[in-house]
Each structure stands twice: as C-alpha cells, then as structure tokens.
C-alpha cells in the first residue's frame, strides 16, 4: 500500500465530476424525461377522453337513428290510414252515385213504361173500336159508346 | 512484448506492468509520498472528461419530444441509475442521483480499460516517453480510495445535515448500547464509519487488480514459445475477457449502490 498525491488529485477530480453532473447533466436530462412523461400521460388521458366522447356520440347517433325510424314508421302508418280513409270515402261516394244513377234510371224506366202503357191503352181502345166496327160492319157512335169503350180499354 | 521489458523474462514482464508511471520518481516503500501516478491521473481524467462531455452534449440538446438514439441511450443509463437510487433512498434525489450516475459511468469506464488489450496503452505510453504505464485507474488504490473517501465525506456531511450536530453526536455516543457504554459506542461507530470506504475501495481495487493480473498471466502464454500455448492463450484471453465484462459492470454497479446505501443510511435515525 503506497498512497501519494494521486489520491488528492483524484478526490478533487471526482468532486468536480460530481458537481458537473449535479449542475449540468442530471437536471437537463431528468427534466426532458419528466416533461416527456407528462406529455405521454396527457396524450393518454386525451385519447381516453376522446374514446369516451366517441362512445357517447355513437350512443347519441344510435338513439337518433332509432327515433327517426320510429318517426318514419309513424308517418307511414298515418299515410296508410289517410289512404284508407280516402279510399273508403271514394268507395262510399261511388256507391251513392251508383245508387242515385240507378234510382234515376229506374224512375225514367217507370215513367216511360207508364207512358207506353197509356199510349198502348189508347191504341188498344181505337183498335178495339176499329175491330168492333169491322165486326159489326157499321159505325159505332163513338160518343154514345164511349163509356163502353173506356171500360174495354181499362180492362186490357 | 517480452523483448521490450528491461528486466526480461515472464516475471520481469509482470513486474514491469505492475509499476506506475510515477512522477516525480521517488524511491519505493513508505505509506505516503508526494509523487503522482501520471497514468492513473491521465486515464481517469480523460475518461471523466469523456463522460462529462458526452452526457453534457446530450443533456444540452435533450428534448422532451421524440429522443434521438444517443439521447435515448443516455436517458436509459440515467433512468437505470435513478431507479436504483429511488429503490434505496426516499428523498430528494437531485444530488444523490447525479452522484450515483457519475460513480457508475466513471467507474465503469475506468474498469473498461481492463478490456483493452493489456499491452496496448502501456505500449503507446512507453513509446511516448513514459517509464511505466498501468492502464486501469481502478486497479490503483489511490483512485479507489479517493472515491471512497469522498463518499465518506459525503456520508458524514449528510449525517450532520439530516440529524444536526447534536443529534449526530448523540447517535455516535449512545447508539447502539445506550449512554452508559459511550466509549464502546463511539469506538464501534468509528469502526463502522471507517469500514465503509475501506470495503468500498478494497472491493473495487481487488477485483480490478486481480482481473488485470489474470490478463497478464494469460498474455504470458502468447510468448511462451509454443503454438499450443498460444492457442490456449487466445481461448483463455477471450473467455476471461467475456467474463470480465460482467465483473467490470457489477463492480461499477456495486460501488454505486453501496454509495447510495451509505448516504441513505446517513439520513436514517437510529
């Protein structure tokens, strides 16, 4: 074991190195590391937040879509109802129109039949008179036998 | 290499390699002299400046954004050291962190000189005018004791700082056997205190000295004059070199961790 001034020199050198590390090396690198750690932590937190927000938005969108679907089906239902109503009304209108037309036609038919019957009756009267004339070969006084002829016409 | 050694022979080779480049040259023996081991000072200063400049360069350009590979490496080292310190010491790490970093990297770099070919630096130095050259500063007791004594000073400083003068004195005289055995207590505490730097520096020195010696012994095989031994030399040098990577890292790590443990113990109250 032989010690000499090297010991003192190395102690001074060691002390200077420690001082240099404390002063110029450690704080800078450590700060950079800690700042980066903070950045990464912030980034992760932001990502987490964004994910939560996205989930929220997804839920909202799904909700909106569901609502829209319900609304659409409501509208379709209403439209169908309306269409049915219109159809029903149209059908009823048509039926009543048909009935009206039918009634009118029947009335006309009835009146025409009446008129034909009247004419026929008159013609039958004169035919009968002509026939009788032919049968009796003489002229029947239309005035005196009118009551008889009318009775005949009514009977036909 | 054998031919270059003035003494000649394998023993001479090793003896030559075990001598420091000592200036001003004084006679052997004695516990203390005012000479300087130029080789230890030169290598340790070059490595210390290398460490400082390298880390300072990266620290100056350190960005909290995406780090470059150089910065990432420096940060990796720093975070490793910081993690070790954090495990042991629960307090402000603004001094202890850089202290541990300095010890770890500097001791590692000095130990690393052991992995250079054992004759390389001595050969260069001796062709540049040095009388002798030992390349591994941590195989010099002056260097290891310089660090461990500095650590001891820090331990004492932090003991005073954490406990106050009165508190620390009280602890020195009363722990662990109580006030009635104060003389024993102070004796025990002084031994405990002094054992720290001695064990720290002796452990590092012993490992590096032994490692260096083994490299030299294996290197002796290269000039043993037989191709078989030459082959053994290559295999042995490679194997010991690979194993030594582990040793130099572990020794740097142990020196760092024990320093942190000692200083953190200085903060603890008994």
PDB file of N, CA and C in Angstrom, chain B residues 86-182:
ATOM      1  N   UNK B  86     -33.817   5.386  -6.393  1.00  0.00           N
ATOM      2  CA  UNK B  86     -35.180   5.516  -5.887  1.00  0.00           C
ATOM      3  C   UNK B  86     -35.540   4.341  -4.980  1.00  0.00           C
ATOM      4  N   UNK B  87     -35.037   3.145  -5.346  1.00  0.00           N
ATOM      5  CA  UNK B  87     -35.343   1.962  -4.544  1.00  0.00           C
ATOM      6  C   UNK B  87     -34.786   2.070  -3.131  1.00  0.00           C
ATOM      7  N   UNK B  88     -33.614   2.720  -3.012  1.00  0.00           N
ATOM      8  CA  UNK B  88     -32.919   2.728  -1.731  1.00  0.00           C
ATOM      9  C   UNK B  88     -33.230   3.994  -0.939  1.00  0.00           C
ATOM     10  N   UNK B  89     -33.261   5.098  -1.626  1.00  0.00           N
ATOM     11  CA  UNK B  89     -33.304   6.384  -0.942  1.00  0.00           C
ATOM     12  C   UNK B  89     -34.621   7.092  -1.242  1.00  0.00           C
ATOM     13  N   UNK B  90     -35.353   7.403  -0.175  1.00  0.00           N
ATOM     14  CA  UNK B  90     -36.645   8.059  -0.385  1.00  0.00           C
ATOM     15  C   UNK B  90     -36.527   9.524   0.030  1.00  0.00           C
ATOM     16  N   UNK B  91     -35.962  10.304  -0.833  1.00  0.00           N
ATOM     17  CA  UNK B  91     -35.833  11.714  -0.526  1.00  0.00           C
ATOM     18  C   UNK B  91     -35.509  12.470  -1.797  1.00  0.00           C
ATOM     19  N   UNK B  92     -34.970  13.669  -1.626  1.00  0.00           N
ATOM     20  CA  UNK B  92     -34.610  14.474  -2.782  1.00  0.00           C
ATOM     21  C   UNK B  92     -33.419  13.832  -3.498  1.00  0.00           C
ATOM     22  N   UNK B  93     -33.603  13.485  -4.770  1.00  0.00           N
ATOM     23  CA  UNK B  93     -32.543  12.777  -5.480  1.00  0.00           C
ATOM     24  C   UNK B  93     -31.705  13.701  -6.349  1.00  0.00           C
ATOM     25  N   UNK B  94     -31.829  15.025  -6.156  1.00  0.00           N
ATOM     26  CA  UNK B  94     -31.158  15.928  -7.087  1.00  0.00           C
ATOM     27  C   UNK B  94     -29.640  15.919  -6.916  1.00  0.00           C
ATOM     28  N   UNK B  95     -29.154  15.515  -5.727  1.00  0.00           N
ATOM     29  CA  UNK B  95     -27.705  15.386  -5.532  1.00  0.00           C
ATOM     30  C   UNK B  95     -27.303  13.915  -5.668  1.00  0.00           C
ATOM     31  N   UNK B  96     -28.038  13.064  -4.983  1.00  0.00           N
ATOM     32  CA  UNK B  96     -27.668  11.653  -4.938  1.00  0.00           C
ATOM     33  C   UNK B  96     -27.762  11.004  -6.315  1.00  0.00           C
ATOM     34  N   UNK B  97     -28.743  11.426  -7.111  1.00  0.00           N
ATOM     35  CA  UNK B  97     -28.901  10.868  -8.464  1.00  0.00           C
ATOM     36  C   UNK B  97     -27.663  11.111  -9.312  1.00  0.00           C
ATOM     37  N   UNK B  98     -27.281  12.374  -9.510  1.00  0.00           N
ATOM     38  CA  UNK B  98     -26.085  12.643 -10.311  1.00  0.00           C
ATOM     39  C   UNK B  98     -24.823  12.030  -9.710  1.00  0.00           C
ATOM     40  N   UNK B  99     -24.753  11.990  -8.383  1.00  0.00           N
ATOM     41  CA  UNK B  99     -23.591  11.358  -7.743  1.00  0.00           C
ATOM     42  C   UNK B  99     -23.504   9.895  -8.152  1.00  0.00           C
ATOM     43  N   UNK B 100     -24.624   9.203  -8.060  1.00  0.00           N
ATOM     44  CA  UNK B 100     -24.646   7.781  -8.427  1.00  0.00           C
ATOM     45  C   UNK B 100     -24.327   7.600  -9.908  1.00  0.00           C
ATOM     46  N   UNK B 101     -24.877   8.496 -10.731  1.00  0.00           N
ATOM     47  CA  UNK B 101     -24.608   8.415 -12.177  1.00  0.00           C
ATOM     48  C   UNK B 101     -23.118   8.585 -12.462  1.00  0.00           C
ATOM     49  N   UNK B 102     -22.528   9.595 -11.814  1.00  0.00           N
ATOM     50  CA  UNK B 102     -21.096   9.846 -12.023  1.00  0.00           C
ATOM     51  C   UNK B 102     -20.281   8.621 -11.630  1.00  0.00           C
ATOM     52  N   UNK B 103     -20.580   8.082 -10.452  1.00  0.00           N
ATOM     53  CA  UNK B 103     -19.833   6.911  -9.988  1.00  0.00           C
ATOM     54  C   UNK B 103     -19.989   5.758 -10.964  1.00  0.00           C
ATOM     55  N   UNK B 104     -21.231   5.481 -11.335  1.00  0.00           N
ATOM     56  CA  UNK B 104     -21.491   4.310 -12.169  1.00  0.00           C
ATOM     57  C   UNK B 104     -20.753   4.413 -13.502  1.00  0.00           C
ATOM     58  N   UNK B 105     -20.951   5.531 -14.192  1.00  0.00           N
ATOM     59  CA  UNK B 105     -20.372   5.639 -15.531  1.00  0.00           C
ATOM     60  C   UNK B 105     -18.854   5.767 -15.461  1.00  0.00           C
ATOM     61  N   UNK B 106     -18.378   6.571 -14.527  1.00  0.00           N
ATOM     62  CA  UNK B 106     -16.936   6.802 -14.460  1.00  0.00           C
ATOM     63  C   UNK B 106     -16.209   5.518 -14.061  1.00  0.00           C
ATOM     64  N   UNK B 107     -16.709   4.858 -13.034  1.00  0.00           N
ATOM     65  CA  UNK B 107     -16.070   3.608 -12.601  1.00  0.00           C
ATOM     66  C   UNK B 107     -16.164   2.569 -13.707  1.00  0.00           C
ATOM     67  N   UNK B 108     -17.314   2.533 -14.387  1.00  0.00           N
ATOM     68  CA  UNK B 108     -17.436   1.561 -15.477  1.00  0.00           C
ATOM     69  C   UNK B 108     -16.398   1.833 -16.565  1.00  0.00           C
ATOM     70  N   UNK B 109     -16.260   3.105 -16.933  1.00  0.00           N
ATOM     71  CA  UNK B 109     -15.307   3.439 -17.999  1.00  0.00           C
ATOM     72  C   UNK B 109     -13.879   3.107 -17.569  1.00  0.00           C
ATOM     73  N   UNK B 110     -13.559   3.403 -16.299  1.00  0.00           N
ATOM     74  CA  UNK B 110     -12.203   3.108 -15.829  1.00  0.00           C
ATOM     75  C   UNK B 110     -11.977   1.598 -15.782  1.00  0.00           C
ATOM     76  N   UNK B 111     -13.000   0.864 -15.327  1.00  0.00           N
ATOM     77  CA  UNK B 111     -12.886  -0.594 -15.335  1.00  0.00           C
ATOM     78  C   UNK B 111     -12.731  -1.120 -16.751  1.00  0.00           C
ATOM     79  N   UNK B 112     -13.396  -0.420 -17.681  1.00  0.00           N
ATOM     80  CA  UNK B 112     -13.427  -0.890 -19.061  1.00  0.00           C
ATOM     81  C   UNK B 112     -12.022  -0.919 -19.670  1.00  0.00           C
ATOM     82  N   UNK B 113     -11.118  -0.094 -19.136  1.00  0.00           N
ATOM     83  CA  UNK B 113      -9.740  -0.082 -19.645  1.00  0.00           C
ATOM     84  C   UNK B 113      -9.107  -1.469 -19.528  1.00  0.00           C
ATOM     85  N   UNK B 114      -9.666  -2.259 -18.612  1.00  0.00           N
ATOM     86  CA  UNK B 114      -9.183  -3.625 -18.436  1.00  0.00           C
ATOM     87  C   UNK B 114      -9.464  -4.482 -19.663  1.00  0.00           C
ATOM     88  N   UNK B 115     -10.473  -4.106 -20.443  1.00  0.00           N
ATOM     89  CA  UNK B 115     -10.856  -4.922 -21.598  1.00  0.00           C
ATOM     90  C   UNK B 115     -10.031  -4.579 -22.832  1.00  0.00           C
ATOM     91  N   UNK B 116      -9.344  -3.434 -22.784  1.00  0.00           N
ATOM     92  CA  UNK B 116      -8.422  -3.150 -23.894  1.00  0.00           C
ATOM     93  C   UNK B 116      -7.285  -4.166 -23.809  1.00  0.00           C
ATOM     94  N   UNK B 117      -6.663  -4.482 -24.932  1.00  0.00           N
ATOM     95  CA  UNK B 117      -5.515  -5.401 -24.882  1.00  0.00           C
ATOM     96  C   UNK B 117      -4.527  -4.919 -23.825  1.00  0.00           C
ATOM     97  N   UNK B 118      -4.087  -5.839 -23.009  1.00  0.00           N
ATOM     98  CA  UNK B 118      -3.386  -5.469 -21.786  1.00  0.00           C
ATOM     99  C   UNK B 118      -2.096  -4.713 -22.067  1.00  0.00           C
ATOM    100  N   UNK B 119      -1.544  -4.876 -23.240  1.00  0.00           N
ATOM    101  CA  UNK B 119      -0.288  -4.186 -23.554  1.00  0.00           C
ATOM    102  C   UNK B 119      -0.476  -2.936 -24.401  1.00  0.00           C
ATOM    103  N   UNK B 120      -1.718  -2.675 -24.846  1.00  0.00           N
ATOM    104  CA  UNK B 120      -1.924  -1.613 -25.834  1.00  0.00           C
ATOM    105  C   UNK B 120      -1.552  -0.235 -25.302  1.00  0.00           C
ATOM    106  N   UNK B 121      -2.249   0.177 -24.222  1.00  0.00           N
ATOM    107  CA  UNK B 121      -1.978   1.510 -23.688  1.00  0.00           C
ATOM    108  C   UNK B 121      -0.538   1.626 -23.158  1.00  0.00           C
ATOM    109  N   UNK B 122      -0.039   0.624 -22.404  1.00  0.00           N
ATOM    110  CA  UNK B 122       1.358   0.722 -21.964  1.00  0.00           C
ATOM    111  C   UNK B 122       2.341   0.856 -23.125  1.00  0.00           C
ATOM    112  N   UNK B 123       2.079   0.126 -24.208  1.00  0.00           N
ATOM    113  CA  UNK B 123       2.972   0.174 -25.368  1.00  0.00           C
ATOM    114  C   UNK B 123       3.008   1.582 -25.961  1.00  0.00           C
ATOM    115  N   UNK B 124       1.766   2.153 -26.143  1.00  0.00           N
ATOM    116  CA  UNK B 124       1.687   3.521 -26.687  1.00  0.00           C
ATOM    117  C   UNK B 124       2.393   4.497 -25.756  1.00  0.00           C
ATOM    118  N   UNK B 125       2.082   4.382 -24.452  1.00  0.00           N
ATOM    119  CA  UNK B 125       2.614   5.346 -23.493  1.00  0.00           C
ATOM    120  C   UNK B 125       4.132   5.236 -23.409  1.00  0.00           C
ATOM    121  N   UNK B 126       4.606   3.989 -23.386  1.00  0.00           N
ATOM    122  CA  UNK B 126       6.046   3.820 -23.216  1.00  0.00           C
ATOM    123  C   UNK B 126       6.812   4.231 -24.464  1.00  0.00           C
ATOM    124  N   UNK B 127       6.165   4.181 -25.627  1.00  0.00           N
ATOM    125  CA  UNK B 127       6.805   4.718 -26.824  1.00  0.00           C
ATOM    126  C   UNK B 127       6.684   6.227 -26.903  1.00  0.00           C
ATOM    127  N   UNK B 128       5.859   6.801 -26.004  1.00  0.00           N
ATOM    128  CA  UNK B 128       5.749   8.261 -25.972  1.00  0.00           C
ATOM    129  C   UNK B 128       6.553   8.831 -24.817  1.00  0.00           C
ATOM    130  N   UNK B 129       7.288   8.006 -24.142  1.00  0.00           N
ATOM    131  CA  UNK B 129       8.209   8.537 -23.153  1.00  0.00           C
ATOM    132  C   UNK B 129       7.900   8.209 -21.708  1.00  0.00           C
ATOM    133  N   UNK B 130       6.818   7.442 -21.451  1.00  0.00           N
ATOM    134  CA  UNK B 130       6.534   7.085 -20.070  1.00  0.00           C
ATOM    135  C   UNK B 130       7.442   5.942 -19.640  1.00  0.00           C
ATOM    136  N   UNK B 131       7.834   5.954 -18.361  1.00  0.00           N
ATOM    137  CA  UNK B 131       8.721   4.891 -17.888  1.00  0.00           C
ATOM    138  C   UNK B 131       7.937   3.596 -17.706  1.00  0.00           C
ATOM    139  N   UNK B 132       6.795   3.685 -17.062  1.00  0.00           N
ATOM    140  CA  UNK B 132       5.897   2.544 -16.905  1.00  0.00           C
ATOM    141  C   UNK B 132       4.492   3.040 -17.172  1.00  0.00           C
ATOM    142  N   UNK B 133       3.556   2.080 -17.364  1.00  0.00           N
ATOM    143  CA  UNK B 133       2.180   2.545 -17.555  1.00  0.00           C
ATOM    144  C   UNK B 133       1.202   1.472 -17.110  1.00  0.00           C
ATOM    145  N   UNK B 134       0.267   1.860 -16.227  1.00  0.00           N
ATOM    146  CA  UNK B 134      -0.836   0.952 -15.872  1.00  0.00           C
ATOM    147  C   UNK B 134      -2.133   1.572 -16.357  1.00  0.00           C
ATOM    148  N   UNK B 135      -2.859   0.819 -17.172  1.00  0.00           N
ATOM    149  CA  UNK B 135      -3.969   1.406 -17.925  1.00  0.00           C
ATOM    150  C   UNK B 135      -5.252   1.491 -17.112  1.00  0.00           C
ATOM    151  N   UNK B 136      -5.366   0.692 -16.041  1.00  0.00           N
ATOM    152  CA  UNK B 136      -6.652   0.632 -15.339  1.00  0.00           C
ATOM    153  C   UNK B 136      -6.579   1.460 -14.057  1.00  0.00           C
ATOM    154  N   UNK B 137      -7.178   2.653 -14.060  1.00  0.00           N
ATOM    155  CA  UNK B 137      -7.084   3.515 -12.871  1.00  0.00           C
ATOM    156  C   UNK B 137      -7.699   2.879 -11.633  1.00  0.00           C
ATOM    157  N   UNK B 138      -8.758   2.065 -11.826  1.00  0.00           N
ATOM    158  CA  UNK B 138      -9.414   1.483 -10.656  1.00  0.00           C
ATOM    159  C   UNK B 138      -8.597   0.336 -10.069  1.00  0.00           C
ATOM    160  N   UNK B 139      -7.491  -0.046 -10.723  1.00  0.00           N
ATOM    161  CA  UNK B 139      -6.583  -1.002 -10.108  1.00  0.00           C
ATOM    162  C   UNK B 139      -5.484  -0.257  -9.343  1.00  0.00           C
ATOM    163  N   UNK B 140      -5.738   1.022  -9.078  1.00  0.00           N
ATOM    164  CA  UNK B 140      -4.821   1.849  -8.284  1.00  0.00           C
ATOM    165  C   UNK B 140      -5.539   2.228  -6.998  1.00  0.00           C
ATOM    166  N   UNK B 141      -5.001   1.826  -5.877  1.00  0.00           N
ATOM    167  CA  UNK B 141      -5.666   2.104  -4.599  1.00  0.00           C
ATOM    168  C   UNK B 141      -5.896   3.599  -4.388  1.00  0.00           C
ATOM    169  N   UNK B 142      -5.013   4.417  -4.933  1.00  0.00           N
ATOM    170  CA  UNK B 142      -5.199   5.862  -4.776  1.00  0.00           C
ATOM    171  C   UNK B 142      -6.522   6.322  -5.368  1.00  0.00           C
ATOM    172  N   UNK B 143      -6.855   5.750  -6.517  1.00  0.00           N
ATOM    173  CA  UNK B 143      -8.084   6.168  -7.191  1.00  0.00           C
ATOM    174  C   UNK B 143      -9.304   5.658  -6.438  1.00  0.00           C
ATOM    175  N   UNK B 144      -9.276   4.357  -6.073  1.00  0.00           N
ATOM    176  CA  UNK B 144     -10.466   3.815  -5.405  1.00  0.00           C
ATOM    177  C   UNK B 144     -10.655   4.465  -4.039  1.00  0.00           C
ATOM    178  N   UNK B 145      -9.536   4.699  -3.333  1.00  0.00           N
ATOM    179  CA  UNK B 145      -9.675   5.360  -2.033  1.00  0.00           C
ATOM    180  C   UNK B 145     -10.096   6.812  -2.188  1.00  0.00           C
ATOM    181  N   UNK B 146      -9.638   7.458  -3.244  1.00  0.00           N
ATOM    182  CA  UNK B 146     -10.061   8.844  -3.464  1.00  0.00           C
ATOM    183  C   UNK B 146     -11.568   8.919  -3.564  1.00  0.00           C
ATOM    184  N   UNK B 147     -12.156   7.972  -4.274  1.00  0.00           N
ATOM    185  CA  UNK B 147     -13.609   7.979  -4.414  1.00  0.00           C
ATOM    186  C   UNK B 147     -14.297   7.598  -3.112  1.00  0.00           C
ATOM    187  N   UNK B 148     -13.786   6.559  -2.461  1.00  0.00           N
ATOM    188  CA  UNK B 148     -14.494   6.105  -1.267  1.00  0.00           C
ATOM    189  C   UNK B 148     -14.330   7.105  -0.119  1.00  0.00           C
ATOM    190  N   UNK B 149     -13.192   7.805  -0.064  1.00  0.00           N
ATOM    191  CA  UNK B 149     -13.037   8.823   0.978  1.00  0.00           C
ATOM    192  C   UNK B 149     -13.978   9.998   0.698  1.00  0.00           C
ATOM    193  N   UNK B 150     -14.128  10.343  -0.579  1.00  0.00           N
ATOM    194  CA  UNK B 150     -15.095  11.380  -0.926  1.00  0.00           C
ATOM    195  C   UNK B 150     -16.498  10.948  -0.504  1.00  0.00           C
ATOM    196  N   UNK B 151     -16.807   9.674  -0.732  1.00  0.00           N
ATOM    197  CA  UNK B 151     -18.108   9.162  -0.301  1.00  0.00           C
ATOM    198  C   UNK B 151     -18.232   9.256   1.215  1.00  0.00           C
ATOM    199  N   UNK B 152     -17.145   8.927   1.944  1.00  0.00           N
ATOM    200  CA  UNK B 152     -17.172   9.022   3.407  1.00  0.00           C
ATOM    201  C   UNK B 152     -17.455  10.460   3.853  1.00  0.00           C
ATOM    202  N   UNK B 153     -16.786  11.408   3.176  1.00  0.00           N
ATOM    203  CA  UNK B 153     -17.023  12.818   3.497  1.00  0.00           C
ATOM    204  C   UNK B 153     -18.492  13.160   3.291  1.00  0.00           C
ATOM    205  N   UNK B 154     -19.051  12.672   2.204  1.00  0.00           N
ATOM    206  CA  UNK B 154     -20.467  12.937   1.925  1.00  0.00           C
ATOM    207  C   UNK B 154     -21.356  12.286   2.979  1.00  0.00           C
ATOM    208  N   UNK B 155     -20.986  11.058   3.392  1.00  0.00           N
ATOM    209  CA  UNK B 155     -21.774  10.366   4.417  1.00  0.00           C
ATOM    210  C   UNK B 155     -21.777  11.192   5.701  1.00  0.00           C
ATOM    211  N   UNK B 156     -20.595  11.665   6.105  1.00  0.00           N
ATOM    212  CA  UNK B 156     -20.516  12.458   7.327  1.00  0.00           C
ATOM    213  C   UNK B 156     -21.283  13.770   7.163  1.00  0.00           C
ATOM    214  N   UNK B 157     -21.131  14.390   5.995  1.00  0.00           N
ATOM    215  CA  UNK B 157     -21.832  15.651   5.735  1.00  0.00           C
ATOM    216  C   UNK B 157     -23.349  15.461   5.834  1.00  0.00           C
ATOM    217  N   UNK B 158     -23.842  14.384   5.208  1.00  0.00           N
ATOM    218  CA  UNK B 158     -25.294  14.175   5.228  1.00  0.00           C
ATOM    219  C   UNK B 158     -25.783  13.748   6.608  1.00  0.00           C
ATOM    220  N   UNK B 159     -24.902  13.058   7.380  1.00  0.00           N
ATOM    221  CA  UNK B 159     -25.294  12.717   8.746  1.00  0.00           C
ATOM    222  C   UNK B 159     -25.519  13.987   9.551  1.00  0.00           C
ATOM    223  N   UNK B 160     -24.579  14.927   9.423  1.00  0.00           N
ATOM    224  CA  UNK B 160     -24.740  16.205  10.122  1.00  0.00           C
ATOM    225  C   UNK B 160     -25.968  16.936   9.621  1.00  0.00           C
ATOM    226  N   UNK B 161     -26.147  16.930   8.316  1.00  0.00           N
ATOM    227  CA  UNK B 161     -27.243  17.698   7.724  1.00  0.00           C
ATOM    228  C   UNK B 161     -28.603  17.126   8.141  1.00  0.00           C
ATOM    229  N   UNK B 162     -28.711  15.808   8.162  1.00  0.00           N
ATOM    230  CA  UNK B 162     -30.007  15.192   8.440  1.00  0.00           C
ATOM    231  C   UNK B 162     -30.334  15.201   9.926  1.00  0.00           C
ATOM    232  N   UNK B 163     -29.311  15.050  10.774  1.00  0.00           N
ATOM    233  CA  UNK B 163     -29.585  14.888  12.201  1.00  0.00           C
ATOM    234  C   UNK B 163     -29.177  16.099  13.025  1.00  0.00           C
ATOM    235  N   UNK B 164     -28.464  17.013  12.412  1.00  0.00           N
ATOM    236  CA  UNK B 164     -27.949  18.149  13.174  1.00  0.00           C
ATOM    237  C   UNK B 164     -26.715  17.710  13.950  1.00  0.00           C
ATOM    238  N   UNK B 165     -25.875  18.685  14.317  1.00  0.00           N
ATOM    239  CA  UNK B 165     -24.636  18.337  15.014  1.00  0.00           C
ATOM    240  C   UNK B 165     -24.923  17.574  16.298  1.00  0.00           C
ATOM    241  N   UNK B 166     -25.860  18.097  17.096  1.00  0.00           N
ATOM    242  CA  UNK B 166     -26.190  17.461  18.376  1.00  0.00           C
ATOM    243  C   UNK B 166     -26.724  16.060  18.172  1.00  0.00           C
ATOM    244  N   UNK B 167     -27.649  15.944  17.251  1.00  0.00           N
ATOM    245  CA  UNK B 167     -28.281  14.649  17.013  1.00  0.00           C
ATOM    246  C   UNK B 167     -27.270  13.606  16.571  1.00  0.00           C
ATOM    247  N   UNK B 168     -26.355  14.022  15.667  1.00  0.00           N
ATOM    248  CA  UNK B 168     -25.374  13.068  15.155  1.00  0.00           C
ATOM    249  C   UNK B 168     -24.392  12.668  16.247  1.00  0.00           C
ATOM    250  N   UNK B 169     -23.969  13.668  17.053  1.00  0.00           N
ATOM    251  CA  UNK B 169     -23.047  13.374  18.149  1.00  0.00           C
ATOM    252  C   UNK B 169     -23.703  12.422  19.149  1.00  0.00           C
ATOM    253  N   UNK B 170     -24.960  12.703  19.433  1.00  0.00           N
ATOM    254  CA  UNK B 170     -25.689  11.856  20.379  1.00  0.00           C
ATOM    255  C   UNK B 170     -25.744  10.429  19.849  1.00  0.00           C
ATOM    256  N   UNK B 171     -25.992  10.317  18.544  1.00  0.00           N
ATOM    257  CA  UNK B 171     -26.082   8.985  17.952  1.00  0.00           C
ATOM    258  C   UNK B 171     -24.728   8.274  18.009  1.00  0.00           C
ATOM    259  N   UNK B 172     -23.668   9.025  17.723  1.00  0.00           N
ATOM    260  CA  UNK B 172     -22.333   8.418  17.739  1.00  0.00           C
ATOM    261  C   UNK B 172     -21.988   7.865  19.120  1.00  0.00           C
ATOM    262  N   UNK B 173     -22.445   8.591  20.168  1.00  0.00           N
ATOM    263  CA  UNK B 173     -22.038   8.188  21.519  1.00  0.00           C
ATOM    264  C   UNK B 173     -23.024   7.242  22.187  1.00  0.00           C
ATOM    265  N   UNK B 174     -24.278   7.227  21.764  1.00  0.00           N
ATOM    266  CA  UNK B 174     -25.268   6.437  22.502  1.00  0.00           C
ATOM    267  C   UNK B 174     -25.737   5.192  21.756  1.00  0.00           C
ATOM    268  N   UNK B 175     -25.638   5.202  20.426  1.00  0.00           N
ATOM    269  CA  UNK B 175     -26.079   4.004  19.704  1.00  0.00           C
ATOM    270  C   UNK B 175     -24.880   3.060  19.563  1.00  0.00           C
ATOM    271  N   UNK B 176     -25.021   1.779  19.630  1.00  0.00           N
ATOM    272  CA  UNK B 176     -26.291   1.068  19.854  1.00  0.00           C
ATOM    273  C   UNK B 176     -26.491   0.630  21.312  1.00  0.00           C
ATOM    274  N   UNK B 177     -25.521   0.900  22.223  1.00  0.00           N
ATOM    275  CA  UNK B 177     -25.622   0.274  23.554  1.00  0.00           C
ATOM    276  C   UNK B 177     -26.133   1.214  24.639  1.00  0.00           C
ATOM    277  N   UNK B 178     -26.535   2.406  24.267  1.00  0.00           N
ATOM    278  CA  UNK B 178     -27.036   3.322  25.282  1.00  0.00           C
ATOM    279  C   UNK B 178     -25.940   4.179  25.873  1.00  0.00           C
ATOM    280  N   UNK B 179     -26.302   5.224  26.596  1.00  0.00           N
ATOM    281  CA  UNK B 179     -25.333   6.232  27.068  1.00  0.00           C
ATOM    282  C   UNK B 179     -24.299   5.695  28.060  1.00  0.00           C
ATOM    283  N   UNK B 180     -24.585   4.614  28.765  1.00  0.00           N
ATOM    284  CA  UNK B 180     -23.630   4.148  29.765  1.00  0.00           C
ATOM    285  C   UNK B 180     -22.391   3.513  29.146  1.00  0.00           C
ATOM    286  N   UNK B 181     -22.481   3.119  27.916  1.00  0.00           N
ATOM    287  CA  UNK B 181     -21.332   2.497  27.255  1.00  0.00           C
ATOM    288  C   UNK B 181     -20.813   3.392  26.130  1.00  0.00           C
ATOM    289  N   UNK B 182     -20.800   4.678  26.402  1.00  0.00           N
ATOM    290  CA  UNK B 182     -20.420   5.654  25.388  1.00  0.00           C
ATOM    291  C   UNK B 182     -19.067   5.362  24.737  1.00  0.00           C
TER     292      UNK B 182
END
